[in-house]
């Protein structure tokens, strides 16, 4: 019995925040990429991305809190960030979502390749800044890692690139398993959009193979992409930049899958799903308006400040002010 | 054995060479051996020069049979004009092959009693070779085949064909002397449905010089897609196909985006006898490493700034050679980001980076065509294997010599293990061969100090 208590506590702690499982899983993917690929993820690149993401997260948090304090919308108490309380009870670092920044940096270092560490830093900075700056009705439009990669690839030309094929078969299966497990365990409840996207994408590839008369080994092979995996399990599942209603999410997943397939056939883009997601991000607010549903929170208000509360994770509507 | 101007490259060599020599540091040497280009039968060699959407493909063949039977069938995205097609000097591709080949490097240990070490050698060698593509043939409307263009280029008669259906095209090709293997319908059909045309070439005996060597065909084109169609090669029942891709860009390394790119293990010390069988070694190593990746990887054997090399398996290509291969940006205004001149070769620095990729494929392991991307990675990499010749002398003449001899035995042990790991060869056989050549404790009369033999369980099963 005594042995189980700490384990139970650990699982409870992990489940308190949907992001904990994501962080664990992404760390696993990072390790696989680092250990098994000659052109894989590198710790120093992660650190660069993390630095960039944290700078933007800190700046963004300060900005949002200062603005709110000024507007007097809300008195901020009980800061997460100890020692950051200013006199007058205004916590400038309240709601500092460093875990989100960590997830963004892990995704960036797994997918993005460049010839200088500055590009990871810039990608982290751009991605997380976009989270604070590009918002509609209190919800950010772009997944930070996705927009970070797309922006850097477009800006840097061939100095930065996405490396989707550097996984190999065994590592990619292990990585898929990890991604799937994390999503099942996570309380974010976004399995619908991940499986929806993978299903639609596989279907499109299979139909095309039928049309061309290709053997099924070809769509099977095309599904074994590291970019596809990280994308399906860790980007398009982002509860904060995808539709709130499950039906909206499925429509969104289909649109992204179809657009990604078109981009890769017609324009031979590598990592086309990232561009598709960035381009179609505008669909999210449209779908939210057409098919409204409760807004997702990483940590329920009830559980706020008490991350061991497993009963947390309730969806909760908070129409205007939602933290990034 | 040609003494190349390697000395000028030596200063640079120091940094990379001084890695593991216990008693000797290294300088340059000379070119010892070159692995025969017949190592890989029926290998194809393709040079891809790429800058944005501009591409020049050079397809070389080592076809040695009856030239009247030679034919080449390649899917292409567009109908090239006559001016877009060229034949190249085969020596160009051979030079590029030699320049990028995995190399063997030699060093000689100095007398450990004299604390000055100088003088070494480098050896190197090269490998593979040319291409053999499919067969192809000419004419008929009833079959739904359209001859979009017809050119005479050098010794070749070239046709660009489009077709409504693969059956018609294949029937037509077979009827016109291109032998298309059975089972090609699906692959040909898939290319046709993607709107691709077929570039087919045969040798015109009247214009053929009679030499057994066929010149490589070059095509210049622009396309967003940076890929190489390989699926026709998998239709053959001949088993695995061997392909070498030499990609030249101004930005950096080229990698496959739909297959894992792996660096061929490099910079290892190997036993001296490998010098006499470097070709075998390279072949065995490639096979073994391919198996370790379940046959599903593309191997990178060289990635280097083409202004120089170190050590050089062959001198860097001249500007005119590069231009002939299709490097179209050399004369286009500005200097580009030219690398600083290295104290090595290179008639002058050029803004070009080469990646040599080696693929062994069949329909099962490589179901799809190869998709590439140009990356901004300019880190140099080479397949390089090191021979260390021991110092021979009286190992009792000084204390250092005794220690050296002991180190030598350990070193040989490591080399044997390394070789076994690289090639999958049997460790005992390797050790026997080394002993036969005088590379064993017994041969140098070293009484090894009683080393603790490891734990009882490692003695039990011989595990380390």
mmCIF file with all atom_site columns, N, CA and C in Angstrom, chain B residues 384-444:
data_model
loop_
_atom_site.group_PDB
_atom_site.id
_atom_site.type_symbol
_atom_site.label_atom_id
_atom_site.label_alt_id
_atom_site.label_comp_id
_atom_site.label_asym_id
_atom_site.label_entity_id
_atom_site.label_seq_id
_atom_site.pdbx_PDB_ins_code
_atom_site.Cartn_x
_atom_site.Cartn_y
_atom_site.Cartn_z
_atom_site.occupancy
_atom_site.B_iso_or_equiv
_atom_site.pdbx_formal_charge
_atom_site.auth_seq_id
_atom_site.auth_comp_id
_atom_site.auth_asym_id
_atom_site.auth_atom_id
_atom_site.pdbx_PDB_model_num
ATOM 1   N N  . UNK B 1 384 ? 35.401 8.356   -43.867 1.00 0.00 ? 384 UNK B N  1
ATOM 2   C CA . UNK B 1 384 ? 36.865 8.338   -43.748 1.00 0.00 ? 384 UNK B CA 1
ATOM 3   C C  . UNK B 1 384 ? 37.250 7.230   -42.774 1.00 0.00 ? 384 UNK B C  1
ATOM 4   N N  . UNK B 1 385 ? 38.187 6.388   -43.170 1.00 0.00 ? 385 UNK B N  1
ATOM 5   C CA . UNK B 1 385 ? 38.595 5.244   -42.348 1.00 0.00 ? 385 UNK B CA 1
ATOM 6   C C  . UNK B 1 385 ? 40.103 5.291   -42.214 1.00 0.00 ? 385 UNK B C  1
ATOM 7   N N  . UNK B 1 386 ? 40.560 5.005   -41.033 1.00 0.00 ? 386 UNK B N  1
ATOM 8   C CA . UNK B 1 386 ? 41.961 5.298   -40.707 1.00 0.00 ? 386 UNK B CA 1
ATOM 9   C C  . UNK B 1 386 ? 42.764 4.025   -40.473 1.00 0.00 ? 386 UNK B C  1
ATOM 10  N N  . UNK B 1 387 ? 43.925 3.975   -41.115 1.00 0.00 ? 387 UNK B N  1
ATOM 11  C CA . UNK B 1 387 ? 44.888 2.907   -40.848 1.00 0.00 ? 387 UNK B CA 1
ATOM 12  C C  . UNK B 1 387 ? 46.018 3.496   -40.025 1.00 0.00 ? 387 UNK B C  1
ATOM 13  N N  . UNK B 1 388 ? 46.421 2.799   -38.974 1.00 0.00 ? 388 UNK B N  1
ATOM 14  C CA . UNK B 1 388 ? 47.559 3.279   -38.192 1.00 0.00 ? 388 UNK B CA 1
ATOM 15  C C  . UNK B 1 388 ? 48.656 2.231   -38.225 1.00 0.00 ? 388 UNK B C  1
ATOM 16  N N  . UNK B 1 389 ? 49.728 2.562   -38.908 1.00 0.00 ? 389 UNK B N  1
ATOM 17  C CA . UNK B 1 389 ? 50.847 1.620   -38.971 1.00 0.00 ? 389 UNK B CA 1
ATOM 18  C C  . UNK B 1 389 ? 51.657 1.732   -37.696 1.00 0.00 ? 389 UNK B C  1
ATOM 19  N N  . UNK B 1 390 ? 51.889 0.603   -37.048 1.00 0.00 ? 390 UNK B N  1
ATOM 20  C CA . UNK B 1 390 ? 52.640 0.662   -35.792 1.00 0.00 ? 390 UNK B CA 1
ATOM 21  C C  . UNK B 1 390 ? 54.122 0.917   -36.054 1.00 0.00 ? 390 UNK B C  1
ATOM 22  N N  . UNK B 1 391 ? 54.768 1.432   -35.071 1.00 0.00 ? 391 UNK B N  1
ATOM 23  C CA . UNK B 1 391 ? 56.225 1.531   -35.113 1.00 0.00 ? 391 UNK B CA 1
ATOM 24  C C  . UNK B 1 391 ? 56.785 0.156   -34.795 1.00 0.00 ? 391 UNK B C  1
ATOM 25  N N  . UNK B 1 392 ? 57.760 -0.272  -35.574 1.00 0.00 ? 392 UNK B N  1
ATOM 26  C CA . UNK B 1 392 ? 58.377 -1.574  -35.309 1.00 0.00 ? 392 UNK B CA 1
ATOM 27  C C  . UNK B 1 392 ? 59.805 -1.347  -34.839 1.00 0.00 ? 392 UNK B C  1
ATOM 28  N N  . UNK B 1 393 ? 60.153 -2.040  -33.799 1.00 0.00 ? 393 UNK B N  1
ATOM 29  C CA . UNK B 1 393 ? 61.508 -1.889  -33.304 1.00 0.00 ? 393 UNK B CA 1
ATOM 30  C C  . UNK B 1 393 ? 61.649 -2.685  -32.021 1.00 0.00 ? 393 UNK B C  1
ATOM 31  N N  . UNK B 1 394 ? 62.651 -2.394  -31.302 1.00 0.00 ? 394 UNK B N  1
ATOM 32  C CA . UNK B 1 394 ? 62.863 -3.092  -30.036 1.00 0.00 ? 394 UNK B CA 1
ATOM 33  C C  . UNK B 1 394 ? 61.988 -2.437  -28.970 1.00 0.00 ? 394 UNK B C  1
ATOM 34  N N  . UNK B 1 395 ? 60.966 -3.180  -28.589 1.00 0.00 ? 395 UNK B N  1
ATOM 35  C CA . UNK B 1 395 ? 60.044 -2.604  -27.618 1.00 0.00 ? 395 UNK B CA 1
ATOM 36  C C  . UNK B 1 395 ? 60.615 -2.595  -26.199 1.00 0.00 ? 395 UNK B C  1
ATOM 37  N N  . UNK B 1 396 ? 61.831 -3.158  -26.094 1.00 0.00 ? 396 UNK B N  1
ATOM 38  C CA . UNK B 1 396 ? 62.440 -3.168  -24.765 1.00 0.00 ? 396 UNK B CA 1
ATOM 39  C C  . UNK B 1 396 ? 63.440 -2.043  -24.582 1.00 0.00 ? 396 UNK B C  1
ATOM 40  N N  . UNK B 1 397 ? 63.643 -1.238  -25.621 1.00 0.00 ? 397 UNK B N  1
ATOM 41  C CA . UNK B 1 397 ? 64.740 -0.282  -25.547 1.00 0.00 ? 397 UNK B CA 1
ATOM 42  C C  . UNK B 1 397 ? 64.492 0.878   -24.589 1.00 0.00 ? 397 UNK B C  1
ATOM 43  N N  . UNK B 1 398 ? 63.263 1.145   -24.300 1.00 0.00 ? 398 UNK B N  1
ATOM 44  C CA . UNK B 1 398 ? 62.990 2.162   -23.290 1.00 0.00 ? 398 UNK B CA 1
ATOM 45  C C  . UNK B 1 398 ? 61.619 1.883   -22.694 1.00 0.00 ? 398 UNK B C  1
ATOM 46  N N  . UNK B 1 399 ? 61.327 2.547   -21.632 1.00 0.00 ? 399 UNK B N  1
ATOM 47  C CA . UNK B 1 399 ? 60.074 2.287   -20.933 1.00 0.00 ? 399 UNK B CA 1
ATOM 48  C C  . UNK B 1 399 ? 58.873 2.645   -21.808 1.00 0.00 ? 399 UNK B C  1
ATOM 49  N N  . UNK B 1 400 ? 59.022 3.778   -22.521 1.00 0.00 ? 400 UNK B N  1
ATOM 50  C CA . UNK B 1 400 ? 57.937 4.216   -23.385 1.00 0.00 ? 400 UNK B CA 1
ATOM 51  C C  . UNK B 1 400 ? 57.613 3.165   -24.428 1.00 0.00 ? 400 UNK B C  1
ATOM 52  N N  . UNK B 1 401 ? 58.668 2.522   -24.931 1.00 0.00 ? 401 UNK B N  1
ATOM 53  C CA . UNK B 1 401 ? 58.457 1.526   -25.974 1.00 0.00 ? 401 UNK B CA 1
ATOM 54  C C  . UNK B 1 401 ? 57.655 0.354   -25.442 1.00 0.00 ? 401 UNK B C  1
ATOM 55  N N  . UNK B 1 402 ? 57.942 -0.027  -24.225 1.00 0.00 ? 402 UNK B N  1
ATOM 56  C CA . UNK B 1 402 ? 57.186 -1.126  -23.624 1.00 0.00 ? 402 UNK B CA 1
ATOM 57  C C  . UNK B 1 402 ? 55.722 -0.763  -23.470 1.00 0.00 ? 402 UNK B C  1
ATOM 58  N N  . UNK B 1 403 ? 55.501 0.430   -22.988 1.00 0.00 ? 403 UNK B N  1
ATOM 59  C CA . UNK B 1 403 ? 54.125 0.887   -22.822 1.00 0.00 ? 403 UNK B CA 1
ATOM 60  C C  . UNK B 1 403 ? 53.427 0.979   -24.172 1.00 0.00 ? 403 UNK B C  1
ATOM 61  N N  . UNK B 1 404 ? 54.215 1.452   -25.156 1.00 0.00 ? 404 UNK B N  1
ATOM 62  C CA . UNK B 1 404 ? 53.658 1.596   -26.492 1.00 0.00 ? 404 UNK B CA 1
ATOM 63  C C  . UNK B 1 404 ? 53.182 0.250   -27.005 1.00 0.00 ? 404 UNK B C  1
ATOM 64  N N  . UNK B 1 405 ? 54.025 -0.788  -26.789 1.00 0.00 ? 405 UNK B N  1
ATOM 65  C CA . UNK B 1 405 ? 53.678 -2.119  -27.292 1.00 0.00 ? 405 UNK B CA 1
ATOM 66  C C  . UNK B 1 405 ? 52.396 -2.628  -26.641 1.00 0.00 ? 405 UNK B C  1
ATOM 67  N N  . UNK B 1 406 ? 52.295 -2.360  -25.358 1.00 0.00 ? 406 UNK B N  1
ATOM 68  C CA . UNK B 1 406 ? 51.071 -2.792  -24.689 1.00 0.00 ? 406 UNK B CA 1
ATOM 69  C C  . UNK B 1 406 ? 49.856 -2.066  -25.261 1.00 0.00 ? 406 UNK B C  1
ATOM 70  N N  . UNK B 1 407 ? 50.045 -0.769  -25.486 1.00 0.00 ? 407 UNK B N  1
ATOM 71  C CA . UNK B 1 407 ? 48.969 0.028   -26.060 1.00 0.00 ? 407 UNK B CA 1
ATOM 72  C C  . UNK B 1 407 ? 48.584 -0.472  -27.443 1.00 0.00 ? 407 UNK B C  1
ATOM 73  N N  . UNK B 1 408 ? 49.619 -0.917  -28.139 1.00 0.00 ? 408 UNK B N  1
ATOM 74  C CA . UNK B 1 408 ? 49.414 -1.405  -29.494 1.00 0.00 ? 408 UNK B CA 1
ATOM 75  C C  . UNK B 1 408 ? 48.476 -2.605  -29.509 1.00 0.00 ? 408 UNK B C  1
ATOM 76  N N  . UNK B 1 409 ? 48.708 -3.502  -28.596 1.00 0.00 ? 409 UNK B N  1
ATOM 77  C CA . UNK B 1 409 ? 47.897 -4.716  -28.558 1.00 0.00 ? 409 UNK B CA 1
ATOM 78  C C  . UNK B 1 409 ? 46.436 -4.353  -28.257 1.00 0.00 ? 409 UNK B C  1
ATOM 79  N N  . UNK B 1 410 ? 46.284 -3.433  -27.327 1.00 0.00 ? 410 UNK B N  1
ATOM 80  C CA . UNK B 1 410 ? 44.910 -3.001  -27.020 1.00 0.00 ? 410 UNK B CA 1
ATOM 81  C C  . UNK B 1 410 ? 44.267 -2.324  -28.226 1.00 0.00 ? 410 UNK B C  1
ATOM 82  N N  . UNK B 1 411 ? 45.080 -1.534  -28.905 1.00 0.00 ? 411 UNK B N  1
ATOM 83  C CA . UNK B 1 411 ? 44.580 -0.804  -30.058 1.00 0.00 ? 411 UNK B CA 1
ATOM 84  C C  . UNK B 1 411 ? 44.109 -1.781  -31.139 1.00 0.00 ? 411 UNK B C  1
ATOM 85  N N  . UNK B 1 412 ? 44.904 -2.823  -31.370 1.00 0.00 ? 412 UNK B N  1
ATOM 86  C CA . UNK B 1 412 ? 44.532 -3.800  -32.394 1.00 0.00 ? 412 UNK B CA 1
ATOM 87  C C  . UNK B 1 412 ? 43.232 -4.503  -32.021 1.00 0.00 ? 412 UNK B C  1
ATOM 88  N N  . UNK B 1 413 ? 43.107 -4.736  -30.754 1.00 0.00 ? 413 UNK B N  1
ATOM 89  C CA . UNK B 1 413 ? 41.891 -5.372  -30.266 1.00 0.00 ? 413 UNK B CA 1
ATOM 90  C C  . UNK B 1 413 ? 40.677 -4.501  -30.597 1.00 0.00 ? 413 UNK B C  1
ATOM 91  N N  . UNK B 1 414 ? 40.844 -3.209  -30.325 1.00 0.00 ? 414 UNK B N  1
ATOM 92  C CA . UNK B 1 414 ? 39.768 -2.260  -30.612 1.00 0.00 ? 414 UNK B CA 1
ATOM 93  C C  . UNK B 1 414 ? 39.459 -2.202  -32.102 1.00 0.00 ? 414 UNK B C  1
ATOM 94  N N  . UNK B 1 415 ? 40.536 -2.177  -32.898 1.00 0.00 ? 415 UNK B N  1
ATOM 95  C CA . UNK B 1 415 ? 40.348 -2.094  -34.351 1.00 0.00 ? 415 UNK B CA 1
ATOM 96  C C  . UNK B 1 415 ? 39.562 -3.294  -34.856 1.00 0.00 ? 415 UNK B C  1
ATOM 97  N N  . UNK B 1 416 ? 39.899 -4.459  -34.307 1.00 0.00 ? 416 UNK B N  1
ATOM 98  C CA . UNK B 1 416 ? 39.204 -5.677  -34.740 1.00 0.00 ? 416 UNK B CA 1
ATOM 99  C C  . UNK B 1 416 ? 37.724 -5.588  -34.394 1.00 0.00 ? 416 UNK B C  1
ATOM 100 N N  . UNK B 1 417 ? 37.446 -5.135  -33.178 1.00 0.00 ? 417 UNK B N  1
ATOM 101 C CA . UNK B 1 417 ? 36.047 -5.018  -32.756 1.00 0.00 ? 417 UNK B CA 1
ATOM 102 C C  . UNK B 1 417 ? 35.303 -4.005  -33.616 1.00 0.00 ? 417 UNK B C  1
ATOM 103 N N  . UNK B 1 418 ? 35.987 -2.915  -33.878 1.00 0.00 ? 418 UNK B N  1
ATOM 104 C CA . UNK B 1 418 ? 35.402 -1.856  -34.698 1.00 0.00 ? 418 UNK B CA 1
ATOM 105 C C  . UNK B 1 418 ? 35.029 -2.387  -36.075 1.00 0.00 ? 418 UNK B C  1
ATOM 106 N N  . UNK B 1 419 ? 35.962 -3.132  -36.650 1.00 0.00 ? 419 UNK B N  1
ATOM 107 C CA . UNK B 1 419 ? 35.740 -3.662  -37.995 1.00 0.00 ? 419 UNK B CA 1
ATOM 108 C C  . UNK B 1 419 ? 34.575 -4.654  -37.993 1.00 0.00 ? 419 UNK B C  1
ATOM 109 N N  . UNK B 1 420 ? 34.534 -5.482  -36.957 1.00 0.00 ? 420 UNK B N  1
ATOM 110 C CA . UNK B 1 420 ? 33.451 -6.467  -36.868 1.00 0.00 ? 420 UNK B CA 1
ATOM 111 C C  . UNK B 1 420 ? 32.115 -5.738  -36.769 1.00 0.00 ? 420 UNK B C  1
ATOM 112 N N  . UNK B 1 421 ? 32.122 -4.656  -36.013 1.00 0.00 ? 421 UNK B N  1
ATOM 113 C CA . UNK B 1 421 ? 30.884 -3.908  -35.821 1.00 0.00 ? 421 UNK B CA 1
ATOM 114 C C  . UNK B 1 421 ? 30.445 -3.212  -37.113 1.00 0.00 ? 421 UNK B C  1
ATOM 115 N N  . UNK B 1 422 ? 31.403 -2.688  -37.833 1.00 0.00 ? 422 UNK B N  1
ATOM 116 C CA . UNK B 1 422 ? 31.074 -1.967  -39.058 1.00 0.00 ? 422 UNK B CA 1
ATOM 117 C C  . UNK B 1 422 ? 30.575 -2.884  -40.160 1.00 0.00 ? 422 UNK B C  1
ATOM 118 N N  . UNK B 1 423 ? 31.220 -4.025  -40.290 1.00 0.00 ? 423 UNK B N  1
ATOM 119 C CA . UNK B 1 423 ? 30.969 -4.871  -41.459 1.00 0.00 ? 423 UNK B CA 1
ATOM 120 C C  . UNK B 1 423 ? 30.159 -6.117  -41.149 1.00 0.00 ? 423 UNK B C  1
ATOM 121 N N  . UNK B 1 424 ? 30.068 -6.475  -39.892 1.00 0.00 ? 424 UNK B N  1
ATOM 122 C CA . UNK B 1 424 ? 29.407 -7.725  -39.553 1.00 0.00 ? 424 UNK B CA 1
ATOM 123 C C  . UNK B 1 424 ? 30.308 -8.934  -39.778 1.00 0.00 ? 424 UNK B C  1
ATOM 124 N N  . UNK B 1 425 ? 31.583 -8.690  -40.096 1.00 0.00 ? 425 UNK B N  1
ATOM 125 C CA . UNK B 1 425 ? 32.513 -9.807  -40.269 1.00 0.00 ? 425 UNK B CA 1
ATOM 126 C C  . UNK B 1 425 ? 32.765 -10.478 -38.933 1.00 0.00 ? 425 UNK B C  1
ATOM 127 N N  . UNK B 1 426 ? 33.202 -11.722 -38.999 1.00 0.00 ? 426 UNK B N  1
ATOM 128 C CA . UNK B 1 426 ? 33.447 -12.498 -37.788 1.00 0.00 ? 426 UNK B CA 1
ATOM 129 C C  . UNK B 1 426 ? 34.705 -11.991 -37.072 1.00 0.00 ? 426 UNK B C  1
ATOM 130 N N  . UNK B 1 427 ? 34.554 -11.743 -35.781 1.00 0.00 ? 427 UNK B N  1
ATOM 131 C CA . UNK B 1 427 ? 35.648 -11.144 -35.011 1.00 0.00 ? 427 UNK B CA 1
ATOM 132 C C  . UNK B 1 427 ? 36.884 -12.043 -34.991 1.00 0.00 ? 427 UNK B C  1
ATOM 133 N N  . UNK B 1 428 ? 36.660 -13.341 -34.832 1.00 0.00 ? 428 UNK B N  1
ATOM 134 C CA . UNK B 1 428 ? 37.810 -14.244 -34.761 1.00 0.00 ? 428 UNK B CA 1
ATOM 135 C C  . UNK B 1 428 ? 38.581 -14.303 -36.072 1.00 0.00 ? 428 UNK B C  1
ATOM 136 N N  . UNK B 1 429 ? 37.825 -14.269 -37.163 1.00 0.00 ? 429 UNK B N  1
ATOM 137 C CA . UNK B 1 429 ? 38.494 -14.271 -38.461 1.00 0.00 ? 429 UNK B CA 1
ATOM 138 C C  . UNK B 1 429 ? 39.313 -13.003 -38.647 1.00 0.00 ? 429 UNK B C  1
ATOM 139 N N  . UNK B 1 430 ? 38.751 -11.905 -38.210 1.00 0.00 ? 430 UNK B N  1
ATOM 140 C CA . UNK B 1 430 ? 39.483 -10.633 -38.311 1.00 0.00 ? 430 UNK B CA 1
ATOM 141 C C  . UNK B 1 430 ? 40.774 -10.722 -37.516 1.00 0.00 ? 430 UNK B C  1
ATOM 142 N N  . UNK B 1 431 ? 40.650 -11.237 -36.292 1.00 0.00 ? 431 UNK B N  1
ATOM 143 C CA . UNK B 1 431 ? 41.844 -11.327 -35.440 1.00 0.00 ? 431 UNK B CA 1
ATOM 144 C C  . UNK B 1 431 ? 42.878 -12.262 -36.050 1.00 0.00 ? 431 UNK B C  1
ATOM 145 N N  . UNK B 1 432 ? 42.401 -13.336 -36.661 1.00 0.00 ? 432 UNK B N  1
ATOM 146 C CA . UNK B 1 432 ? 43.314 -14.271 -37.293 1.00 0.00 ? 432 UNK B CA 1
ATOM 147 C C  . UNK B 1 432 ? 44.063 -13.587 -38.437 1.00 0.00 ? 432 UNK B C  1
ATOM 148 N N  . UNK B 1 433 ? 43.303 -12.853 -39.245 1.00 0.00 ? 433 UNK B N  1
ATOM 149 C CA . UNK B 1 433 ? 43.926 -12.160 -40.382 1.00 0.00 ? 433 UNK B CA 1
ATOM 150 C C  . UNK B 1 433 ? 44.955 -11.146 -39.894 1.00 0.00 ? 433 UNK B C  1
ATOM 151 N N  . UNK B 1 434 ? 44.604 -10.466 -38.803 1.00 0.00 ? 434 UNK B N  1
ATOM 152 C CA . UNK B 1 434 ? 45.537 -9.488  -38.251 1.00 0.00 ? 434 UNK B CA 1
ATOM 153 C C  . UNK B 1 434 ? 46.798 -10.184 -37.741 1.00 0.00 ? 434 UNK B C  1
ATOM 154 N N  . UNK B 1 435 ? 46.594 -11.307 -37.080 1.00 0.00 ? 435 UNK B N  1
ATOM 155 C CA . UNK B 1 435 ? 47.734 -12.046 -36.542 1.00 0.00 ? 435 UNK B CA 1
ATOM 156 C C  . UNK B 1 435 ? 48.635 -12.527 -37.676 1.00 0.00 ? 435 UNK B C  1
ATOM 157 N N  . UNK B 1 436 ? 47.978 -12.986 -38.769 1.00 0.00 ? 436 UNK B N  1
ATOM 158 C CA . UNK B 1 436 ? 48.751 -13.436 -39.925 1.00 0.00 ? 436 UNK B CA 1
ATOM 159 C C  . UNK B 1 436 ? 49.631 -12.321 -40.480 1.00 0.00 ? 436 UNK B C  1
ATOM 160 N N  . UNK B 1 437 ? 49.139 -11.125 -40.363 1.00 0.00 ? 437 UNK B N  1
ATOM 161 C CA . UNK B 1 437 ? 49.908 -9.989  -40.875 1.00 0.00 ? 437 UNK B CA 1
ATOM 162 C C  . UNK B 1 437 ? 50.903 -9.462  -39.856 1.00 0.00 ? 437 UNK B C  1
ATOM 163 N N  . UNK B 1 438 ? 50.959 -10.084 -38.708 1.00 0.00 ? 438 UNK B N  1
ATOM 164 C CA . UNK B 1 438 ? 51.914 -9.637  -37.698 1.00 0.00 ? 438 UNK B CA 1
ATOM 165 C C  . UNK B 1 438 ? 51.351 -8.605  -36.736 1.00 0.00 ? 438 UNK B C  1
ATOM 166 N N  . UNK B 1 439 ? 50.040 -8.533  -36.690 1.00 0.00 ? 439 UNK B N  1
ATOM 167 C CA . UNK B 1 439 ? 49.432 -7.573  -35.765 1.00 0.00 ? 439 UNK B CA 1
ATOM 168 C C  . UNK B 1 439 ? 48.761 -8.305  -34.614 1.00 0.00 ? 439 UNK B C  1
ATOM 169 N N  . UNK B 1 440 ? 49.599 -8.874  -33.757 1.00 0.00 ? 440 UNK B N  1
ATOM 170 C CA . UNK B 1 440 ? 49.064 -9.562  -32.582 1.00 0.00 ? 440 UNK B CA 1
ATOM 171 C C  . UNK B 1 440 ? 50.110 -9.492  -31.487 1.00 0.00 ? 440 UNK B C  1
ATOM 172 N N  . UNK B 1 441 ? 49.682 -9.781  -30.272 1.00 0.00 ? 441 UNK B N  1
ATOM 173 C CA . UNK B 1 441 ? 50.607 -9.714  -29.144 1.00 0.00 ? 441 UNK B CA 1
ATOM 174 C C  . UNK B 1 441 ? 51.775 -10.662 -29.364 1.00 0.00 ? 441 UNK B C  1
ATOM 175 N N  . UNK B 1 442 ? 51.448 -11.860 -29.890 1.00 0.00 ? 442 UNK B N  1
ATOM 176 C CA . UNK B 1 442 ? 52.499 -12.855 -30.099 1.00 0.00 ? 442 UNK B CA 1
ATOM 177 C C  . UNK B 1 442 ? 53.520 -12.357 -31.116 1.00 0.00 ? 442 UNK B C  1
ATOM 178 N N  . UNK B 1 443 ? 53.011 -11.705 -32.149 1.00 0.00 ? 443 UNK B N  1
ATOM 179 C CA . UNK B 1 443 ? 53.902 -11.288 -33.227 1.00 0.00 ? 443 UNK B CA 1
ATOM 180 C C  . UNK B 1 443 ? 54.911 -10.244 -32.780 1.00 0.00 ? 443 UNK B C  1
ATOM 181 N N  . UNK B 1 444 ? 54.536 -9.424  -31.843 1.00 0.00 ? 444 UNK B N  1
ATOM 182 C CA . UNK B 1 444 ? 55.499 -8.416  -31.400 1.00 0.00 ? 444 UNK B CA 1
ATOM 183 C C  . UNK B 1 444 ? 56.125 -8.790  -30.058 1.00 0.00 ? 444 UNK B C  1
#
